PDB file of C-alpha atoms in Angstrom:
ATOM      1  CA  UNK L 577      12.323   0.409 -34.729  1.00 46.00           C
ATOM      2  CA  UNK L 578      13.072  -2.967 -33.995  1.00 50.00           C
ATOM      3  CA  UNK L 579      16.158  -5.078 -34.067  1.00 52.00           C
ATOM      4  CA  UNK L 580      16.409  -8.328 -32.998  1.00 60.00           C
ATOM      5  CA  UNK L 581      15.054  -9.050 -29.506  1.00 67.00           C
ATOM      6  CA  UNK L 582      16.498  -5.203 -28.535  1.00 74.00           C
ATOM      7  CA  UNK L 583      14.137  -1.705 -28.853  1.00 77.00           C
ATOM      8  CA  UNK L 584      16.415   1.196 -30.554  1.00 77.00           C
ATOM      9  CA  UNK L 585      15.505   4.816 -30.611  1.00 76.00           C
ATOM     10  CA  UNK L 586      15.975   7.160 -34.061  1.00 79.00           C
ATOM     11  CA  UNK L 587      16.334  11.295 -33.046  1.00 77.00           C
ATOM     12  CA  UNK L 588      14.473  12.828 -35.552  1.00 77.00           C
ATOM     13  CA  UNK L 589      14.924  16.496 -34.242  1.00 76.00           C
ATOM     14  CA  UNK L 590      16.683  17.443 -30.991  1.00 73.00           C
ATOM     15  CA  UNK L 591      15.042  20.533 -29.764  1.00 78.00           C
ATOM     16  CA  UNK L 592      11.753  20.537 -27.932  1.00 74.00           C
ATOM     17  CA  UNK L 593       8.278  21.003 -29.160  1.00 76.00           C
ATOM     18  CA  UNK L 594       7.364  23.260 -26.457  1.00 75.00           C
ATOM     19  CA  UNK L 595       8.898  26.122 -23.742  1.00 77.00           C
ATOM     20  CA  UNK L 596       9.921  24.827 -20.693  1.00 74.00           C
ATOM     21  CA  UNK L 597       7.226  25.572 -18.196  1.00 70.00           C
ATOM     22  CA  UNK L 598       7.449  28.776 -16.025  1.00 70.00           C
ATOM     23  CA  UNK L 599       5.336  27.232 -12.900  1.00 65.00           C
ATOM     24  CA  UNK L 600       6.160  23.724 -11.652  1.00 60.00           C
ATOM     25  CA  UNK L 601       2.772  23.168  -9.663  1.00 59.00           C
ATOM     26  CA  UNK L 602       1.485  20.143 -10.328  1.00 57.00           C
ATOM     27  CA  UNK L 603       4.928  18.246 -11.421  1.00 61.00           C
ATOM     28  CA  UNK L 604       5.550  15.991  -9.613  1.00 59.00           C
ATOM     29  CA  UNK L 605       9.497  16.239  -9.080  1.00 58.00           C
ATOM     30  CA  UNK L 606       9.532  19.796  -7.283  1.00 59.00           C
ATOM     31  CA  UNK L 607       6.360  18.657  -5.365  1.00 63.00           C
ATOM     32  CA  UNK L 608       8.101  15.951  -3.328  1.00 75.00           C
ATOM     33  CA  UNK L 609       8.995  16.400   0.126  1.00 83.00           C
ATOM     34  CA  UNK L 610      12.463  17.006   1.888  1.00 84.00           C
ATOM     35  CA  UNK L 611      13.249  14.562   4.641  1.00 86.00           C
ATOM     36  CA  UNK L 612      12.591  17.402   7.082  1.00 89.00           C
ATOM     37  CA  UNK L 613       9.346  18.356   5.371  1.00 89.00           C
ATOM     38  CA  UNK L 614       8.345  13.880   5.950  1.00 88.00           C
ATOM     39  CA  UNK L 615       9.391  14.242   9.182  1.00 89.00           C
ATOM     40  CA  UNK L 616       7.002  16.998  10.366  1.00 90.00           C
ATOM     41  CA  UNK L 617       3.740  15.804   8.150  1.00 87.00           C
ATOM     42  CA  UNK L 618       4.396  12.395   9.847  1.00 87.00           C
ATOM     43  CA  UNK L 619       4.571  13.835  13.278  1.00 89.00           C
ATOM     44  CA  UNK L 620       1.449  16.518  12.517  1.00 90.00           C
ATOM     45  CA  UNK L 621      -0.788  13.336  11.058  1.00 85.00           C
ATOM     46  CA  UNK L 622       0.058  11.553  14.076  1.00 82.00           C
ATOM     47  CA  UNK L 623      -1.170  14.105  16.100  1.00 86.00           C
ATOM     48  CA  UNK L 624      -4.635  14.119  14.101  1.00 85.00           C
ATOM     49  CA  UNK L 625      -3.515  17.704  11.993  1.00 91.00           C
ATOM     50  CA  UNK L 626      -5.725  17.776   9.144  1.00 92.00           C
ATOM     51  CA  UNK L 627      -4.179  16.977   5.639  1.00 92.00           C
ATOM     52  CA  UNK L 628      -4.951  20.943   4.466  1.00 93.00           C
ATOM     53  CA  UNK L 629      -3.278  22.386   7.674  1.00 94.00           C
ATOM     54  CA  UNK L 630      -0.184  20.394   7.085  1.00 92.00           C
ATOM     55  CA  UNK L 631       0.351  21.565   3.937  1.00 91.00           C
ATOM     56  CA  UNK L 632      -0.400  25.338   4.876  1.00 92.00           C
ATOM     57  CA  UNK L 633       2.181  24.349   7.490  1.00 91.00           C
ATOM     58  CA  UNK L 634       4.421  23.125   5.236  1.00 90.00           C
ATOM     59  CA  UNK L 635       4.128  26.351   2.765  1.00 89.00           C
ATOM     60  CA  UNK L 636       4.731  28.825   5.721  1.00 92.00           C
ATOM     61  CA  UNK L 637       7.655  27.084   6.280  1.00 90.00           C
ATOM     62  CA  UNK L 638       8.810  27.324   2.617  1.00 86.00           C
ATOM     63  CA  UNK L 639       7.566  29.698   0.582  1.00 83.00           C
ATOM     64  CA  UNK L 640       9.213  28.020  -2.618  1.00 78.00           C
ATOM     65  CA  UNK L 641       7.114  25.049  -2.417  1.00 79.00           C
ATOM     66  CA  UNK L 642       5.058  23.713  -4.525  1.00 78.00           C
ATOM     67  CA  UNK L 643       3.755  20.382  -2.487  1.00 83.00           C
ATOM     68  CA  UNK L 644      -0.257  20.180  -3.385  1.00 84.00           C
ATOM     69  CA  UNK L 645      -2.808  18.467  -1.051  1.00 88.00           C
ATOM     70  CA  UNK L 646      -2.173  15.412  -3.603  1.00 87.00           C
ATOM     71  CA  UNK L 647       1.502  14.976  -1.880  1.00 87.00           C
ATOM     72  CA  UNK L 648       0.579  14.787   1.643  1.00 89.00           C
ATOM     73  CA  UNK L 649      -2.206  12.624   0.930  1.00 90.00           C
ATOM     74  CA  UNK L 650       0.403  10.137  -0.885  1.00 88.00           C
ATOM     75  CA  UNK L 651       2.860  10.542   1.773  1.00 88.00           C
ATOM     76  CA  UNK L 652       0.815   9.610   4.044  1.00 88.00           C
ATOM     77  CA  UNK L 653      -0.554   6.761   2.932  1.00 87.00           C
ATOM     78  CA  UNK L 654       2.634   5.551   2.424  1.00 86.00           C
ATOM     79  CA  UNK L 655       3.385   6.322   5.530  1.00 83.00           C
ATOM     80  CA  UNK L 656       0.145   4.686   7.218  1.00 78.00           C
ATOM     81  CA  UNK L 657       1.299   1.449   5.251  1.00 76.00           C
ATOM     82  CA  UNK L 658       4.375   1.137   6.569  1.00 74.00           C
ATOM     83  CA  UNK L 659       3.001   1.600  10.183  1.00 71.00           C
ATOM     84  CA  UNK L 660       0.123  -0.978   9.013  1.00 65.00           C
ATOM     85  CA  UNK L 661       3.231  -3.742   8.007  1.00 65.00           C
ATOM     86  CA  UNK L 662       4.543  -2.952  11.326  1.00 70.00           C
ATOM     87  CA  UNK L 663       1.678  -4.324  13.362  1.00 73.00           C
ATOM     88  CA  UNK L 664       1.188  -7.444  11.171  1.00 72.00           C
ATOM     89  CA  UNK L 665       5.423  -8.031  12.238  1.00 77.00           C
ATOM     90  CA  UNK L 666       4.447  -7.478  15.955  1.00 79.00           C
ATOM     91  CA  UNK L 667       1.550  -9.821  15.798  1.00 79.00           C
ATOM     92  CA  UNK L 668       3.893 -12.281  13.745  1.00 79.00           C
ATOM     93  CA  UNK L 669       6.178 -12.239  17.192  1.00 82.00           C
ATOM     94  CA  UNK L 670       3.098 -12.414  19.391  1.00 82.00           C
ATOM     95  CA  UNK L 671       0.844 -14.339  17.775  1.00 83.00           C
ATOM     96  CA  UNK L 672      -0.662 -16.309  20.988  1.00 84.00           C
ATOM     97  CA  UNK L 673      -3.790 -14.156  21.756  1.00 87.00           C
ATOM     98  CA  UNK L 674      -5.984 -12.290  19.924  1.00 89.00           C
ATOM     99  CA  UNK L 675      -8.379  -9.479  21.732  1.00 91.00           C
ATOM    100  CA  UNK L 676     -11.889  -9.232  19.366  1.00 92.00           C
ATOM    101  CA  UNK L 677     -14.619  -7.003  19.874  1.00 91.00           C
ATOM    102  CA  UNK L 678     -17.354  -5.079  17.451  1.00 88.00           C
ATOM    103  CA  UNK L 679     -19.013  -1.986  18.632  1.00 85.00           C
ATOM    104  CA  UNK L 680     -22.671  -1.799  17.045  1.00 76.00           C
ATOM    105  CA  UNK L 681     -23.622   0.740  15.085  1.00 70.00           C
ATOM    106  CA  UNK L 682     -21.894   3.689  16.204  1.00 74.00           C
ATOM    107  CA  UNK L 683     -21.270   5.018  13.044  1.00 79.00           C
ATOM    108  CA  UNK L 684     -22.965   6.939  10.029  1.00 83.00           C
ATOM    109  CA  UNK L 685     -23.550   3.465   8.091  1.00 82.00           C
ATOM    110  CA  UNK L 686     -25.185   1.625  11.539  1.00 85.00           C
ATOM    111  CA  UNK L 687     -22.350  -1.243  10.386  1.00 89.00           C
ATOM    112  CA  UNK L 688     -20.749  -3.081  13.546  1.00 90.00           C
ATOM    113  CA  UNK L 689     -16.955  -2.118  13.588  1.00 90.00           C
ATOM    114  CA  UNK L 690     -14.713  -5.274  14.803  1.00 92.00           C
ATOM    115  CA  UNK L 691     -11.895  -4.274  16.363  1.00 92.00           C
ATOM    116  CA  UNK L 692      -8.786  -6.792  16.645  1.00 91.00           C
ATOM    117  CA  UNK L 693      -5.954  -6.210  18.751  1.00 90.00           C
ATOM    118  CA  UNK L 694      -2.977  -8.249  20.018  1.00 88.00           C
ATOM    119  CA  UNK L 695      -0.970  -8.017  23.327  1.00 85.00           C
ATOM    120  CA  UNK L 696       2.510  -8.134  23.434  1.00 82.00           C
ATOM    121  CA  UNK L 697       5.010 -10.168  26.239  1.00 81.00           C
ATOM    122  CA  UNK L 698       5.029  -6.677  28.291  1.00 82.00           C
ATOM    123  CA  UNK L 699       1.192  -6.687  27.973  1.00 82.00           C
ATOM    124  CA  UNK L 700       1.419  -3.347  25.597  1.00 80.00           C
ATOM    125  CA  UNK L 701      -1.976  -3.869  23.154  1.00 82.00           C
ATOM    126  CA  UNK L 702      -1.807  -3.042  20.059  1.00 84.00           C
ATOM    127  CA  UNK L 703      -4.073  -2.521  16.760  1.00 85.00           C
ATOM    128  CA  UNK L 704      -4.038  -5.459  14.073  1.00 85.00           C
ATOM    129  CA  UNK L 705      -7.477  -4.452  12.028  1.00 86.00           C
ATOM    130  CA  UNK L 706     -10.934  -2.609  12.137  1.00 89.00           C
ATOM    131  CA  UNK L 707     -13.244  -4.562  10.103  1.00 90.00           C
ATOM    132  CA  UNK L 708     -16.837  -2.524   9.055  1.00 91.00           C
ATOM    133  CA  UNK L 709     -19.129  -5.577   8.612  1.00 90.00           C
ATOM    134  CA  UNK L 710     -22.822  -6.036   7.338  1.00 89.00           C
ATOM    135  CA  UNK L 711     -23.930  -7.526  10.537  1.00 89.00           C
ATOM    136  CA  UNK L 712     -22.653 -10.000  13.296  1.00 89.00           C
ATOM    137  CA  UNK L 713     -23.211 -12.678  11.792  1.00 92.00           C
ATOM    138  CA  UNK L 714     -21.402 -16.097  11.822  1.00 94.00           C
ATOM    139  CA  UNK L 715     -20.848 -15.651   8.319  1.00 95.00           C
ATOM    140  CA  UNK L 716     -19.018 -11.830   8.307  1.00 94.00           C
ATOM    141  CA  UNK L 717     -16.742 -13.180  11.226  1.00 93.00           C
ATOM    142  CA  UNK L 718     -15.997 -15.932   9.368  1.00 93.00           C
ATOM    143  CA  UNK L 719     -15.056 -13.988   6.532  1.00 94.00           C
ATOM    144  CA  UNK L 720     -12.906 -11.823   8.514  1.00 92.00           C
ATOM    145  CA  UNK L 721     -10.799 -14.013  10.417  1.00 90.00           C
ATOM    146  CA  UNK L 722     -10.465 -15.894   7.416  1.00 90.00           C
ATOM    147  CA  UNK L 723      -8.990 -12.641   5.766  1.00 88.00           C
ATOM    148  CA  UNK L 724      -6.745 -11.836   9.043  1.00 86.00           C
ATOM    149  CA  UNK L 725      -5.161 -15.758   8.951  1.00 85.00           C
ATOM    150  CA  UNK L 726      -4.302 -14.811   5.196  1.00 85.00           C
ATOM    151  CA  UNK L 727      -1.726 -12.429   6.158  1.00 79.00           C
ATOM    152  CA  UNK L 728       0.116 -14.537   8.357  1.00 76.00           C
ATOM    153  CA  UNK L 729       1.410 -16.463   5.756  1.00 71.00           C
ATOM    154  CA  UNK L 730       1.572 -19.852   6.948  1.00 69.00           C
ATOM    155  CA  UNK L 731       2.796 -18.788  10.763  1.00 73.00           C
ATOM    156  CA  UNK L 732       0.783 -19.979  13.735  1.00 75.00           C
ATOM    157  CA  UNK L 733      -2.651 -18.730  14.946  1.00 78.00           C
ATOM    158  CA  UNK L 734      -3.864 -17.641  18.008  1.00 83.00           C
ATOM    159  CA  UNK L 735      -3.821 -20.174  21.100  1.00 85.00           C
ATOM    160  CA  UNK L 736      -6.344 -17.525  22.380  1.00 87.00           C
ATOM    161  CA  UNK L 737      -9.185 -15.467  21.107  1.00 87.00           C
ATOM    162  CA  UNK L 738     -10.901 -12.878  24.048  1.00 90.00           C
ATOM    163  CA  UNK L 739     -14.628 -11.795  22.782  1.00 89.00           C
ATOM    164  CA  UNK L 740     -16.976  -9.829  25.196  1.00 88.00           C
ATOM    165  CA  UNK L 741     -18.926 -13.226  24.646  1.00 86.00           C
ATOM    166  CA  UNK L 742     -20.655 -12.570  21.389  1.00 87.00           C
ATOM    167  CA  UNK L 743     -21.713 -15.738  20.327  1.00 90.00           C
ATOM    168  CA  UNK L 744     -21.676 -15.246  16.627  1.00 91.00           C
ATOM    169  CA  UNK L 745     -17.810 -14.603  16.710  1.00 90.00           C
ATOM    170  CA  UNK L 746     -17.196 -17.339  19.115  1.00 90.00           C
ATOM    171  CA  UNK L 747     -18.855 -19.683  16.759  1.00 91.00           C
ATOM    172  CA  UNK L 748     -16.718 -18.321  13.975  1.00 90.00           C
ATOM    173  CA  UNK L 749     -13.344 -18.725  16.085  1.00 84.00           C
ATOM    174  CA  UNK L 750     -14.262 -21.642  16.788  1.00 79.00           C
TER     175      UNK L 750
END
């Protein structure tokens, strides 16, 4: 019912429908981790542990759980975004050069993968994006740098852009 610009709620009977349920697998408030259990996923996906072996690590390590491959995928990509926001703060601080390369077809799709790392003051690289393009073509750089300078919101660009001399992405930087 409605009154007014405010929602109100009528209890027409106050018992459940329905049993409670005997098995909580699949719910998704006894499926979430501890802090402890985040703590070790994160450390075993950094170390390349599959997503199945973490959670059969996770299982032998509590025997009440009932975590499914669903919840380590989401933690992790949770996880992998706030590592992700991480570089684009880094390269935010060090925005002055910009290392590019694309390897050429080395992978199941024959795409070029451009690969675009930053260096820091201490000259530590690290990773800002893999792009999978159609081909290297002025065009797909273009398209790509164009997508990188959106996420800098406004803050400077690169004084310097390194390329192994491909001349499609040098035209494109240019």
């Amino acid at each position: 019912m409605r009154a007014g610009d405010d929602w109100m709620a009528r209890v027409v009977c106050g018992t459940h429908n329905h049993a409670p349920a005997s098995y909580m697998k699949g719910h998704p408030y006894p499926s979430h981790l501890s802090e402890f259990e985040i703590q070790l996923m994160v450390h075993m996906s950094t170390k390349n542990v599959k997503p199945r072996d973490i959670l059969t690590s996770l299982k032998k390590r509590n025997l009440d759980t009932v975590s499914t491959i669903r919840t380590i995928y989401s933690v992790r990509q949770k996880f992998w975004t706030v590592e992700k926001a991480g570089s684009l703060e880094r390269w935010r601080a060090f925005p002055h050069v910009l290392l590019m390369n694309a390897t050429y077809k080395t992978n199941k799709y024959m795409m070029p993968l451009l690969e675009i790392v930053d260096v820091t003051a201490t000259n530590m690289t690290f990773c800002i994006a893999f792009v999978f393009m159609h081909s290297e073509k002025v065009l797909n750089y273009t398209w790509a740098l164009r997508c990188l300078q959106l996420t800098m919101d406004g803050c400077t660009g690169p004084r310097v852009i390194v390329t192994d001399r491909e001349l499609a992405l040098m035209n494109a930087s240019a």
